[in-house]
Amino acid sequence: MASTLFSTVSRISPAHISNQFVTATTTPFAGALVKGDKQGIKVYSDLDAVAEDFDLYSPFWKKARAYFAANGEASSLLALTFAPGKVAEGDPTNVQTTATDDGAKVTASTATSDGATSLSADALGAVTALKKYYFAGPQFWFLTEFDDEVAQAVSNFIELQNTGIFILYASDSKILQKYPDNKRTMKLALPEVDDSTADVQDTYNNVFDAAFVGAEYGRKPHAAVKYALGGLPYTKPQDRFDFTPDDLAELDKDNIVTYAYVFENPEMTSSRMSADGVHIDTMLGWDWIQNEANARVADLFVQNAEQGIPWSEVGFDSVVNVIRGAFIDARDIDIIAPEVDTDGNETGKPDYSVDYLKPSQLPKSYETKRQMHGIKTKYHPMGMVEDVYIENTIVM
């Protein structure tokens, strides 16, 4: 049975009017999932605003404090409250993702007549809320409190979307040995801090994910992570004498990122996402292109609201040109790698292509429905050097 709950969410274009949600006048950089009694969202511009709705030192308050401290209260934070959901017969359950050549494929069984399901009420509630408010603005999502089943459901849902990153933090790294194929999930692990005492509360908390996301704000989409982020607020690096290279190798094997001392400095140990060979800068670069292209096409429709965009080669070219413009600008901020010739030399041009079908190549039914189809984009993401290995040979 095809799952309607675990599916790709359609973006609401800025060119359309919608009453689905209101996110104030600012676009929040990150969203935290909060378990509550009623589904809804609220955007907070600073920690004082959070304190009006949440108790001091409550889980969300502590994560909000780390988030705002990491970005100097320069970006707002969205709280997405979800309520436990109910699973009825026929609803998707047992949701999983498996890797395919063209992305992630979701499979799901359905609830039986007696209501038995392997998808928890909290997990169902979290995904239901995400589906409704996913495009309310956040680039990053994280959990206020870790829940294994909620984490799996959220990770699998975000994996299906065209944009967005799930930052998943847990103190038990063994729990994070899942999600091997989810490119849009970044797994963070640190030993849990006992922050129940007053002398620890204002120094260290279990807020690695919120601090990391806060520190990401304001940085270029294609920017170094591994050695660039240090001094995360309210986050204690693992002591280098307790954290051995073997420990790190075990985490690295499952693409789990931690926070440790490297040459006396507190730094992230990796930039990799759950899936092998995928780094967060690659995903953020792709998201930038997707979001920018969508926004520019929407703006094109707004600018041509009176006369419209004609169903002609000229009209199609105008749409494709604004999409190409997003790729050209992506080259300028190092998201796209340079093109190379047959000898492996860089040509100075960005390695991307935007192909599309002309009106005469599309079925008549598309013209009748006023739909432009057949735009395909491809690009080679820019990589970066994170480690250097030098081999030395001594000749006696």
mmCIF file of C-alpha atoms in Angstrom:
data_model
loop_
_atom_site.group_PDB
_atom_site.id
_atom_site.type_symbol
_atom_site.label_atom_id
_atom_site.label_comp_id
_atom_site.label_asym_id
_atom_site.label_seq_id
_atom_site.Cartn_x
_atom_site.Cartn_y
_atom_site.Cartn_z
ATOM 1 C CA MET A 1 0.000 0.000 0.000
ATOM 2 C CA ALA A 2 1.358 3.443 -0.879
ATOM 3 C CA SER A 3 1.963 5.584 2.168
ATOM 4 C CA THR A 4 0.307 8.986 2.111
ATOM 5 C CA LEU A 5 1.743 10.034 5.466
ATOM 6 C CA PHE A 6 5.338 9.246 4.569
ATOM 7 C CA SER A 7 5.505 11.028 1.242
ATOM 8 C CA THR A 8 7.085 14.077 -0.306
ATOM 9 C CA VAL A 9 5.492 17.281 0.915
ATOM 10 C CA SER A 10 4.508 19.815 -1.748
ATOM 11 C CA ARG A 11 6.105 23.184 -1.166
ATOM 12 C CA ILE A 12 3.714 26.104 -0.913
ATOM 13 C CA SER A 13 4.982 28.590 -3.426
ATOM 14 C CA PRO A 14 5.535 32.176 -2.291
ATOM 15 C CA ALA A 15 3.469 33.101 -5.354
ATOM 16 C CA HIS A 16 0.403 31.524 -3.761
ATOM 17 C CA ILE A 17 -1.686 32.649 -0.823
ATOM 18 C CA SER A 18 -2.108 30.075 1.909
ATOM 19 C CA ASN A 19 -3.681 30.068 5.341
ATOM 20 C CA GLN A 20 -1.983 26.855 6.412
ATOM 21 C CA PHE A 21 0.472 28.540 8.717
ATOM 22 C CA VAL A 22 1.819 31.889 9.805
ATOM 23 C CA THR A 23 5.481 32.201 10.836
ATOM 24 C CA ALA A 24 5.493 35.871 11.826
ATOM 25 C CA THR A 25 7.619 38.209 9.694
ATOM 26 C CA THR A 26 10.856 36.275 10.000
ATOM 27 C CA THR A 27 11.916 32.931 8.603
ATOM 28 C CA PRO A 28 13.235 30.663 11.379
ATOM 29 C CA PHE A 29 16.543 28.976 10.655
ATOM 30 C CA ALA A 30 15.790 25.905 12.776
ATOM 31 C CA GLY A 31 12.857 23.995 14.200
ATOM 32 C CA ALA A 32 12.667 21.951 17.393
ATOM 33 C CA LEU A 33 10.117 19.170 17.796
ATOM 34 C CA VAL A 34 8.375 19.450 21.164
ATOM 35 C CA LYS A 35 5.955 16.878 22.543
ATOM 36 C CA GLY A 36 2.765 18.464 23.848
ATOM 37 C CA ASP A 37 -1.004 18.177 24.038
ATOM 38 C CA LYS A 38 -1.890 20.131 20.902
ATOM 39 C CA GLN A 39 -0.288 20.452 17.486
ATOM 40 C CA GLY A 40 0.981 23.906 16.557
ATOM 41 C CA ILE A 41 3.955 26.167 15.894
ATOM 42 C CA LYS A 42 5.407 29.296 17.440
ATOM 43 C CA VAL A 43 8.470 31.283 16.468
ATOM 44 C CA TYR A 44 10.792 32.655 19.165
ATOM 45 C CA SER A 45 13.198 35.496 18.460
ATOM 46 C CA ASP A 46 15.164 35.229 21.709
ATOM 47 C CA LEU A 47 15.444 33.324 24.977
ATOM 48 C CA ASP A 48 13.275 35.803 26.864
ATOM 49 C CA ALA A 49 10.378 34.950 24.569
ATOM 50 C CA VAL A 50 10.960 31.246 25.199
ATOM 51 C CA ALA A 51 10.869 31.820 28.967
ATOM 52 C CA GLU A 52 7.332 33.186 28.643
ATOM 53 C CA ASP A 53 6.066 29.765 27.522
ATOM 54 C CA PHE A 54 8.557 27.267 28.956
ATOM 55 C CA ASP A 55 9.968 26.810 32.439
ATOM 56 C CA LEU A 56 13.600 27.710 32.998
ATOM 57 C CA TYR A 57 15.865 24.659 32.650
ATOM 58 C CA SER A 58 13.112 22.673 30.947
ATOM 59 C CA PRO A 59 14.346 20.591 27.969
ATOM 60 C CA PHE A 60 13.229 23.062 25.292
ATOM 61 C CA TRP A 61 14.473 26.090 27.246
ATOM 62 C CA LYS A 62 17.940 24.546 27.618
ATOM 63 C CA LYS A 63 18.185 23.740 23.918
ATOM 64 C CA ALA A 64 16.868 27.165 22.971
ATOM 65 C CA ARG A 65 19.479 28.757 25.251
ATOM 66 C CA ALA A 66 22.284 26.857 23.509
ATOM 67 C CA TYR A 67 20.873 27.669 20.069
ATOM 68 C CA PHE A 68 20.594 31.412 20.713
ATOM 69 C CA ALA A 69 23.969 31.523 22.462
ATOM 70 C CA ALA A 70 25.632 29.905 19.446
ATOM 71 C CA ASN A 71 24.275 32.490 16.999
ATOM 72 C CA GLY A 72 24.081 35.531 19.261
ATOM 73 C CA GLU A 73 20.278 35.580 18.987
ATOM 74 C CA ALA A 74 20.717 36.440 15.306
ATOM 75 C CA SER A 75 18.159 33.907 14.098
ATOM 76 C CA SER A 76 14.758 32.841 15.357
ATOM 77 C CA LEU A 77 13.834 29.338 16.500
ATOM 78 C CA LEU A 78 10.586 27.587 15.683
ATOM 79 C CA ALA A 79 8.944 25.245 18.191
ATOM 80 C CA LEU A 80 6.814 22.629 16.446
ATOM 81 C CA THR A 81 4.582 21.010 19.028
ATOM 82 C CA PHE A 82 3.213 17.583 18.207
ATOM 83 C CA ALA A 83 0.552 15.602 20.028
ATOM 84 C CA PRO A 84 0.481 11.796 20.151
ATOM 85 C CA GLY A 85 -1.393 10.502 17.124
ATOM 86 C CA LYS A 86 -3.821 7.640 16.699
ATOM 87 C CA VAL A 87 -3.336 4.825 14.236
ATOM 88 C CA ALA A 88 -6.478 3.650 12.502
ATOM 89 C CA GLU A 89 -6.956 0.686 10.223
ATOM 90 C CA GLY A 90 -5.320 1.341 6.884
ATOM 91 C CA ASP A 91 -2.911 3.975 8.182
ATOM 92 C CA PRO A 92 0.766 3.461 7.276
ATOM 93 C CA THR A 93 2.866 1.756 9.932
ATOM 94 C CA ASN A 94 6.195 -0.004 10.180
ATOM 95 C CA VAL A 95 7.750 2.645 7.952
ATOM 96 C CA GLN A 96 11.286 2.068 6.707
ATOM 97 C CA THR A 97 13.583 3.505 4.063
ATOM 98 C CA THR A 98 15.908 1.556 1.829
ATOM 99 C CA ALA A 99 18.560 2.998 -0.446
ATOM 100 C CA THR A 100 18.045 2.974 -4.211
ATOM 101 C CA ASP A 101 20.031 4.451 -7.055
ATOM 102 C CA ASP A 102 17.671 7.404 -7.350
ATOM 103 C CA GLY A 103 17.142 8.156 -3.662
ATOM 104 C CA ALA A 104 15.204 6.652 -0.805
ATOM 105 C CA LYS A 105 12.248 4.347 -1.189
ATOM 106 C CA VAL A 106 9.658 4.088 1.552
ATOM 107 C CA THR A 107 7.818 0.906 2.348
ATOM 108 C CA ALA A 108 5.017 0.604 4.859
ATOM 109 C CA SER A 109 2.568 -1.973 6.076
ATOM 110 C CA THR A 110 -0.878 -0.985 7.354
ATOM 111 C CA ALA A 111 -2.604 -1.204 10.684
ATOM 112 C CA THR A 112 -4.686 -4.301 11.277
ATOM 113 C CA SER A 113 -8.307 -4.342 12.338
ATOM 114 C CA ASP A 114 -7.323 -4.735 15.982
ATOM 115 C CA GLY A 115 -5.226 -1.549 15.828
ATOM 116 C CA ALA A 116 -1.863 -3.289 16.232
ATOM 117 C CA THR A 117 1.008 -1.161 14.942
ATOM 118 C CA SER A 118 4.751 -0.842 15.321
ATOM 119 C CA LEU A 119 4.609 2.933 14.817
ATOM 120 C CA SER A 120 4.252 4.663 18.176
ATOM 121 C CA ALA A 121 1.643 7.337 18.788
ATOM 122 C CA ASP A 122 4.392 9.904 19.405
ATOM 123 C CA ALA A 123 6.139 9.013 16.144
ATOM 124 C CA LEU A 124 2.910 9.290 14.220
ATOM 125 C CA GLY A 125 2.133 12.630 15.863
ATOM 126 C CA ALA A 126 5.579 14.030 15.065
ATOM 127 C CA VAL A 127 5.395 13.115 11.386
ATOM 128 C CA THR A 128 1.835 14.400 11.087
ATOM 129 C CA ALA A 129 2.938 17.765 12.462
ATOM 130 C CA LEU A 130 6.011 17.842 10.228
ATOM 131 C CA LYS A 131 3.935 17.097 7.156
ATOM 132 C CA LYS A 132 1.703 20.085 7.885
ATOM 133 C CA TYR A 133 4.399 22.599 8.826
ATOM 134 C CA TYR A 134 7.523 21.330 7.089
ATOM 135 C CA PHE A 135 7.914 24.387 4.876
ATOM 136 C CA ALA A 136 7.274 26.898 7.646
ATOM 137 C CA GLY A 137 10.876 27.972 7.233
ATOM 138 C CA PRO A 138 13.435 25.814 9.089
ATOM 139 C CA GLN A 139 16.476 24.432 7.314
ATOM 140 C CA PHE A 140 17.403 22.266 10.314
ATOM 141 C CA TRP A 141 15.223 20.151 12.589
ATOM 142 C CA PHE A 142 16.128 18.575 15.939
ATOM 143 C CA LEU A 143 14.346 16.877 18.831
ATOM 144 C CA THR A 144 13.779 18.607 22.160
ATOM 145 C CA GLU A 145 13.994 15.224 23.895
ATOM 146 C CA PHE A 146 15.373 12.052 22.352
ATOM 147 C CA ASP A 147 12.891 9.303 21.526
ATOM 148 C CA ASP A 148 14.124 6.391 19.451
ATOM 149 C CA GLU A 149 10.871 5.736 17.581
ATOM 150 C CA VAL A 150 10.181 9.412 16.978
ATOM 151 C CA ALA A 151 13.738 9.859 15.733
ATOM 152 C CA GLN A 152 13.422 7.024 13.225
ATOM 153 C CA ALA A 153 10.079 8.283 11.919
ATOM 154 C CA VAL A 154 11.309 11.876 11.587
ATOM 155 C CA SER A 155 14.512 10.752 9.882
ATOM 156 C CA ASN A 156 12.600 8.636 7.374
ATOM 157 C CA PHE A 157 10.134 11.424 6.660
ATOM 158 C CA ILE A 158 12.786 14.097 6.093
ATOM 159 C CA GLU A 159 14.707 11.693 3.872
ATOM 160 C CA LEU A 160 11.857 11.885 1.363
ATOM 161 C CA GLN A 161 11.815 15.668 1.160
ATOM 162 C CA ASN A 162 13.734 17.767 -1.356
ATOM 163 C CA THR A 163 15.271 20.011 1.279
ATOM 164 C CA GLY A 164 15.941 20.033 5.012
ATOM 165 C CA ILE A 165 18.380 18.425 7.456
ATOM 166 C CA PHE A 166 17.655 16.354 10.578
ATOM 167 C CA ILE A 167 20.273 16.738 13.328
ATOM 168 C CA LEU A 168 19.900 13.747 15.627
ATOM 169 C CA TYR A 169 21.674 13.711 18.980
ATOM 170 C CA ALA A 170 21.792 10.809 21.435
ATOM 171 C CA SER A 171 24.061 9.995 24.357
ATOM 172 C CA ASP A 172 24.083 6.292 23.451
ATOM 173 C CA SER A 173 26.000 5.891 20.205
ATOM 174 C CA LYS A 174 24.733 2.324 19.760
ATOM 175 C CA ILE A 175 21.234 3.678 19.216
ATOM 176 C CA LEU A 176 22.618 5.721 16.331
ATOM 177 C CA GLN A 177 23.889 2.712 14.415
ATOM 178 C CA LYS A 178 20.656 2.853 12.441
ATOM 179 C CA TYR A 179 19.760 5.169 9.552
ATOM 180 C CA PRO A 180 22.595 3.900 7.307
ATOM 181 C CA ASP A 181 21.021 5.159 4.069
ATOM 182 C CA ASN A 182 19.399 8.398 5.213
ATOM 183 C CA LYS A 183 21.399 11.146 3.531
ATOM 184 C CA ARG A 184 19.472 13.940 5.259
ATOM 185 C CA THR A 185 20.198 12.815 8.822
ATOM 186 C CA MET A 186 23.354 13.842 10.683
ATOM 187 C CA LYS A 187 24.016 11.786 13.812
ATOM 188 C CA LEU A 188 25.696 13.374 16.835
ATOM 189 C CA ALA A 189 26.810 11.562 19.986
ATOM 190 C CA LEU A 190 28.338 12.627 23.296
ATOM 191 C CA PRO A 191 28.267 10.968 26.723
ATOM 192 C CA GLU A 192 25.361 12.291 28.762
ATOM 193 C CA VAL A 193 26.102 15.089 31.214
ATOM 194 C CA ASP A 194 24.486 15.041 34.648
ATOM 195 C CA ASP A 195 23.031 18.529 34.538
ATOM 196 C CA SER A 196 20.656 18.072 37.450
ATOM 197 C CA THR A 197 22.853 20.018 39.851
ATOM 198 C CA ALA A 198 22.949 23.809 40.027
ATOM 199 C CA ASP A 199 26.693 24.110 39.451
ATOM 200 C CA VAL A 200 26.405 22.252 36.141
ATOM 201 C CA GLN A 201 23.153 23.737 34.834
ATOM 202 C CA ASP A 202 24.722 26.949 33.586
ATOM 203 C CA THR A 203 27.860 25.342 32.210
ATOM 204 C CA TYR A 204 27.050 22.077 30.443
ATOM 205 C CA ASN A 205 23.811 20.508 29.247
ATOM 206 C CA ASN A 206 22.802 17.750 26.862
ATOM 207 C CA VAL A 207 22.270 20.190 23.995
ATOM 208 C CA PHE A 208 24.863 19.189 21.403
ATOM 209 C CA ASP A 209 22.354 19.274 18.525
ATOM 210 C CA ALA A 210 20.932 22.719 19.335
ATOM 211 C CA ALA A 211 24.391 24.234 19.844
ATOM 212 C CA PHE A 212 25.609 22.786 16.544
ATOM 213 C CA VAL A 213 22.614 24.089 14.595
ATOM 214 C CA GLY A 214 22.967 27.509 16.198
ATOM 215 C CA ALA A 215 26.618 27.683 15.172
ATOM 216 C CA GLU A 216 25.676 26.806 11.585
ATOM 217 C CA TYR A 217 23.615 29.969 11.212
ATOM 218 C CA GLY A 218 25.115 32.659 9.008
ATOM 219 C CA ARG A 219 27.685 30.372 7.409
ATOM 220 C CA LYS A 220 27.876 29.729 3.668
ATOM 221 C CA PRO A 221 26.041 26.593 2.482
ATOM 222 C CA HIS A 222 29.344 25.155 1.314
ATOM 223 C CA ALA A 223 31.525 25.685 4.362
ATOM 224 C CA ALA A 224 33.894 23.558 6.426
ATOM 225 C CA VAL A 225 32.442 21.908 9.523
ATOM 226 C CA LYS A 226 34.951 19.445 10.895
ATOM 227 C CA TYR A 227 37.586 21.905 12.084
ATOM 228 C CA ALA A 228 35.593 25.129 11.801
ATOM 229 C CA LEU A 229 33.127 24.713 14.659
ATOM 230 C CA GLY A 230 34.624 24.913 18.125
ATOM 231 C CA GLY A 231 33.581 26.324 21.454
ATOM 232 C CA LEU A 232 29.959 25.223 21.180
ATOM 233 C CA PRO A 233 28.035 26.755 24.098
ATOM 234 C CA TYR A 234 26.782 24.504 26.922
ATOM 235 C CA THR A 235 28.417 21.524 25.206
ATOM 236 C CA LYS A 236 31.344 19.734 26.784
ATOM 237 C CA PRO A 237 33.912 18.114 24.461
ATOM 238 C CA GLN A 238 34.990 14.579 25.231
ATOM 239 C CA ASP A 239 38.319 14.627 27.088
ATOM 240 C CA ARG A 240 41.075 13.481 24.747
ATOM 241 C CA PHE A 241 42.594 11.155 27.344
ATOM 242 C CA ASP A 242 39.341 9.206 27.690
ATOM 243 C CA PHE A 243 38.378 9.314 24.035
ATOM 244 C CA THR A 244 40.804 6.971 22.259
ATOM 245 C CA PRO A 245 41.443 6.674 18.514
ATOM 246 C CA ASP A 246 39.732 3.285 18.658
ATOM 247 C CA ASP A 247 36.635 4.896 20.133
ATOM 248 C CA LEU A 248 36.608 7.454 17.358
ATOM 249 C CA ALA A 249 37.068 4.751 14.720
ATOM 250 C CA GLU A 250 33.995 2.924 16.026
ATOM 251 C CA LEU A 251 31.902 6.069 15.743
ATOM 252 C CA ASP A 252 33.329 6.988 12.368
ATOM 253 C CA LYS A 253 32.481 3.543 11.023
ATOM 254 C CA ASP A 254 28.792 4.353 11.470
ATOM 255 C CA ASN A 255 29.169 8.005 10.398
ATOM 256 C CA ILE A 256 28.511 9.235 13.930
ATOM 257 C CA VAL A 257 29.898 12.690 14.705
ATOM 258 C CA THR A 258 31.153 13.663 18.137
ATOM 259 C CA TYR A 259 32.814 16.661 19.751
ATOM 260 C CA ALA A 260 36.348 16.198 21.026
ATOM 261 C CA TYR A 261 39.658 17.930 21.619
ATOM 262 C CA VAL A 262 41.915 17.987 18.568
ATOM 263 C CA PHE A 263 45.331 19.549 19.202
ATOM 264 C CA GLU A 264 44.011 21.250 22.335
ATOM 265 C CA ASN A 265 40.975 22.667 20.507
ATOM 266 C CA PRO A 266 37.350 21.518 20.824
ATOM 267 C CA GLU A 267 36.176 20.488 17.360
ATOM 268 C CA MET A 268 33.700 18.338 15.478
ATOM 269 C CA THR A 269 35.180 15.004 14.446
ATOM 270 C CA SER A 270 33.452 14.696 11.075
ATOM 271 C CA SER A 271 31.060 16.403 8.678
ATOM 272 C CA ARG A 272 29.464 13.249 7.331
ATOM 273 C CA MET A 273 25.769 12.465 7.242
ATOM 274 C CA SER A 274 24.332 9.006 7.917
ATOM 275 C CA ALA A 275 24.884 7.742 4.376
ATOM 276 C CA ASP A 276 28.410 6.877 3.276
ATOM 277 C CA GLY A 277 30.179 9.522 1.242
ATOM 278 C CA VAL A 278 27.666 12.308 1.922
ATOM 279 C CA HIS A 279 28.700 15.401 3.873
ATOM 280 C CA ILE A 280 26.562 18.138 5.323
ATOM 281 C CA ASP A 281 28.067 20.819 3.076
ATOM 282 C CA THR A 282 26.924 18.806 0.045
ATOM 283 C CA MET A 283 23.357 18.596 1.336
ATOM 284 C CA LEU A 284 23.243 22.258 2.325
ATOM 285 C CA GLY A 285 24.587 23.251 -1.094
ATOM 286 C CA TRP A 286 21.883 21.231 -2.821
ATOM 287 C CA ASP A 287 19.250 22.750 -0.539
ATOM 288 C CA TRP A 288 20.493 26.242 -1.389
ATOM 289 C CA ILE A 289 20.108 25.552 -5.107
ATOM 290 C CA GLN A 290 16.653 24.006 -4.661
ATOM 291 C CA ASN A 291 15.358 26.819 -2.469
ATOM 292 C CA GLU A 292 16.870 29.547 -4.611
ATOM 293 C CA ALA A 293 15.512 28.088 -7.860
ATOM 294 C CA ASN A 294 12.039 27.685 -6.353
ATOM 295 C CA ALA A 295 12.048 31.240 -5.019
ATOM 296 C CA ARG A 296 13.226 32.708 -8.330
ATOM 297 C CA VAL A 297 10.613 30.844 -10.359
ATOM 298 C CA ALA A 298 7.911 31.959 -7.922
ATOM 299 C CA ASP A 299 9.149 35.549 -8.218
ATOM 300 C CA LEU A 300 9.025 35.258 -12.001
ATOM 301 C CA PHE A 301 5.333 34.357 -11.776
ATOM 302 C CA VAL A 302 4.708 37.306 -9.455
ATOM 303 C CA GLN A 303 6.472 39.710 -11.823
ATOM 304 C CA ASN A 304 4.393 38.416 -14.732
ATOM 305 C CA ALA A 305 1.102 38.148 -12.861
ATOM 306 C CA GLU A 306 -0.749 40.514 -15.201
ATOM 307 C CA GLN A 307 0.288 39.207 -18.604
ATOM 308 C CA GLY A 308 1.322 35.689 -17.555
ATOM 309 C CA ILE A 309 4.094 33.504 -18.949
ATOM 310 C CA PRO A 310 3.177 32.310 -22.450
ATOM 311 C CA TRP A 311 3.090 28.654 -23.412
ATOM 312 C CA SER A 312 5.867 29.148 -25.957
ATOM 313 C CA GLU A 313 9.589 28.698 -26.309
ATOM 314 C CA VAL A 314 10.053 32.264 -25.091
ATOM 315 C CA GLY A 315 7.991 31.538 -21.967
ATOM 316 C CA PHE A 316 9.787 28.269 -21.275
ATOM 317 C CA ASP A 317 13.170 29.957 -21.788
ATOM 318 C CA SER A 318 12.300 32.622 -19.217
ATOM 319 C CA VAL A 319 11.599 29.940 -16.601
ATOM 320 C CA VAL A 320 14.733 27.945 -17.389
ATOM 321 C CA ASN A 321 16.942 31.043 -17.393
ATOM 322 C CA VAL A 322 16.057 31.934 -13.797
ATOM 323 C CA ILE A 323 16.844 28.333 -12.793
ATOM 324 C CA ARG A 324 20.195 28.549 -14.560
ATOM 325 C CA GLY A 325 20.829 31.794 -12.730
ATOM 326 C CA ALA A 326 20.607 29.922 -9.417
ATOM 327 C CA PHE A 327 23.266 27.474 -10.620
ATOM 328 C CA ILE A 328 25.552 30.269 -11.820
ATOM 329 C CA ASP A 329 25.346 31.956 -8.423
ATOM 330 C CA ALA A 330 25.945 28.583 -6.744
ATOM 331 C CA ARG A 331 29.236 28.396 -8.608
ATOM 332 C CA ASP A 332 30.286 31.759 -7.195
ATOM 333 C CA ILE A 333 29.892 30.530 -3.597
ATOM 334 C CA ASP A 334 31.726 27.241 -4.282
ATOM 335 C CA ILE A 335 28.691 24.946 -4.189
ATOM 336 C CA ILE A 336 29.366 23.600 -7.695
ATOM 337 C CA ALA A 337 32.681 22.072 -8.744
ATOM 338 C CA PRO A 338 34.536 23.309 -11.837
ATOM 339 C CA GLU A 339 34.137 21.421 -15.087
ATOM 340 C CA VAL A 340 37.146 19.414 -16.268
ATOM 341 C CA ASP A 341 38.191 18.476 -19.794
ATOM 342 C CA THR A 342 39.226 15.052 -21.077
ATOM 343 C CA ASP A 343 42.730 15.563 -19.675
ATOM 344 C CA GLY A 344 41.385 16.317 -16.203
ATOM 345 C CA ASN A 345 42.158 20.026 -16.358
ATOM 346 C CA GLU A 346 39.663 22.571 -15.032
ATOM 347 C CA THR A 347 37.958 24.593 -17.777
ATOM 348 C CA GLY A 348 36.900 27.492 -15.560
ATOM 349 C CA LYS A 349 33.220 26.721 -16.105
ATOM 350 C CA PRO A 350 30.849 25.240 -13.504
ATOM 351 C CA ASP A 351 30.007 21.551 -13.948
ATOM 352 C CA TYR A 352 26.226 21.625 -14.249
ATOM 353 C CA SER A 353 23.464 21.258 -16.830
ATOM 354 C CA VAL A 354 19.814 22.281 -17.088
ATOM 355 C CA ASP A 355 17.872 20.409 -19.749
ATOM 356 C CA TYR A 356 14.215 20.892 -20.629
ATOM 357 C CA LEU A 357 11.595 19.969 -23.183
ATOM 358 C CA LYS A 358 10.208 22.587 -25.528
ATOM 359 C CA PRO A 359 6.433 23.111 -25.789
ATOM 360 C CA SER A 360 6.249 21.123 -29.037
ATOM 361 C CA GLN A 361 7.830 18.113 -27.290
ATOM 362 C CA LEU A 362 5.194 17.925 -24.553
ATOM 363 C CA PRO A 363 1.799 16.204 -24.795
ATOM 364 C CA LYS A 364 -1.146 18.460 -25.615
ATOM 365 C CA SER A 365 -2.674 17.585 -22.232
ATOM 366 C CA TYR A 366 0.071 19.551 -20.444
ATOM 367 C CA GLU A 367 -0.772 22.675 -22.417
ATOM 368 C CA THR A 368 -4.434 22.187 -21.566
ATOM 369 C CA LYS A 369 -3.547 21.919 -17.862
ATOM 370 C CA ARG A 370 -1.052 24.826 -18.166
ATOM 371 C CA GLN A 371 1.755 22.680 -16.771
ATOM 372 C CA MET A 372 5.419 22.859 -17.709
ATOM 373 C CA HIS A 373 7.164 19.510 -17.328
ATOM 374 C CA GLY A 374 10.493 18.014 -18.338
ATOM 375 C CA ILE A 375 13.037 20.249 -16.558
ATOM 376 C CA LYS A 376 16.045 18.198 -15.443
ATOM 377 C CA THR A 377 19.054 19.570 -13.589
ATOM 378 C CA LYS A 378 22.398 17.977 -12.800
ATOM 379 C CA TYR A 379 25.544 19.265 -11.154
ATOM 380 C CA HIS A 380 28.804 18.124 -9.600
ATOM 381 C CA PRO A 381 29.073 19.335 -5.989
ATOM 382 C CA MET A 382 32.293 20.915 -4.821
ATOM 383 C CA GLY A 383 34.188 18.850 -2.276
ATOM 384 C CA MET A 384 36.681 20.008 0.311
ATOM 385 C CA VAL A 385 39.793 18.699 2.024
ATOM 386 C CA GLU A 386 39.284 17.622 5.631
ATOM 387 C CA ASP A 387 42.303 15.404 6.209
ATOM 388 C CA VAL A 388 45.792 15.254 4.737
ATOM 389 C CA TYR A 389 47.953 12.134 4.805
ATOM 390 C CA ILE A 390 51.689 12.358 4.135
ATOM 391 C CA GLU A 391 53.834 9.341 3.345
ATOM 392 C CA ASN A 392 57.534 9.562 4.165
ATOM 393 C CA THR A 393 60.237 7.215 2.967
ATOM 394 C CA ILE A 394 63.698 7.109 4.460
ATOM 395 C CA VAL A 395 66.407 5.735 2.140
ATOM 396 C CA MET A 396 69.402 4.355 4.035
#
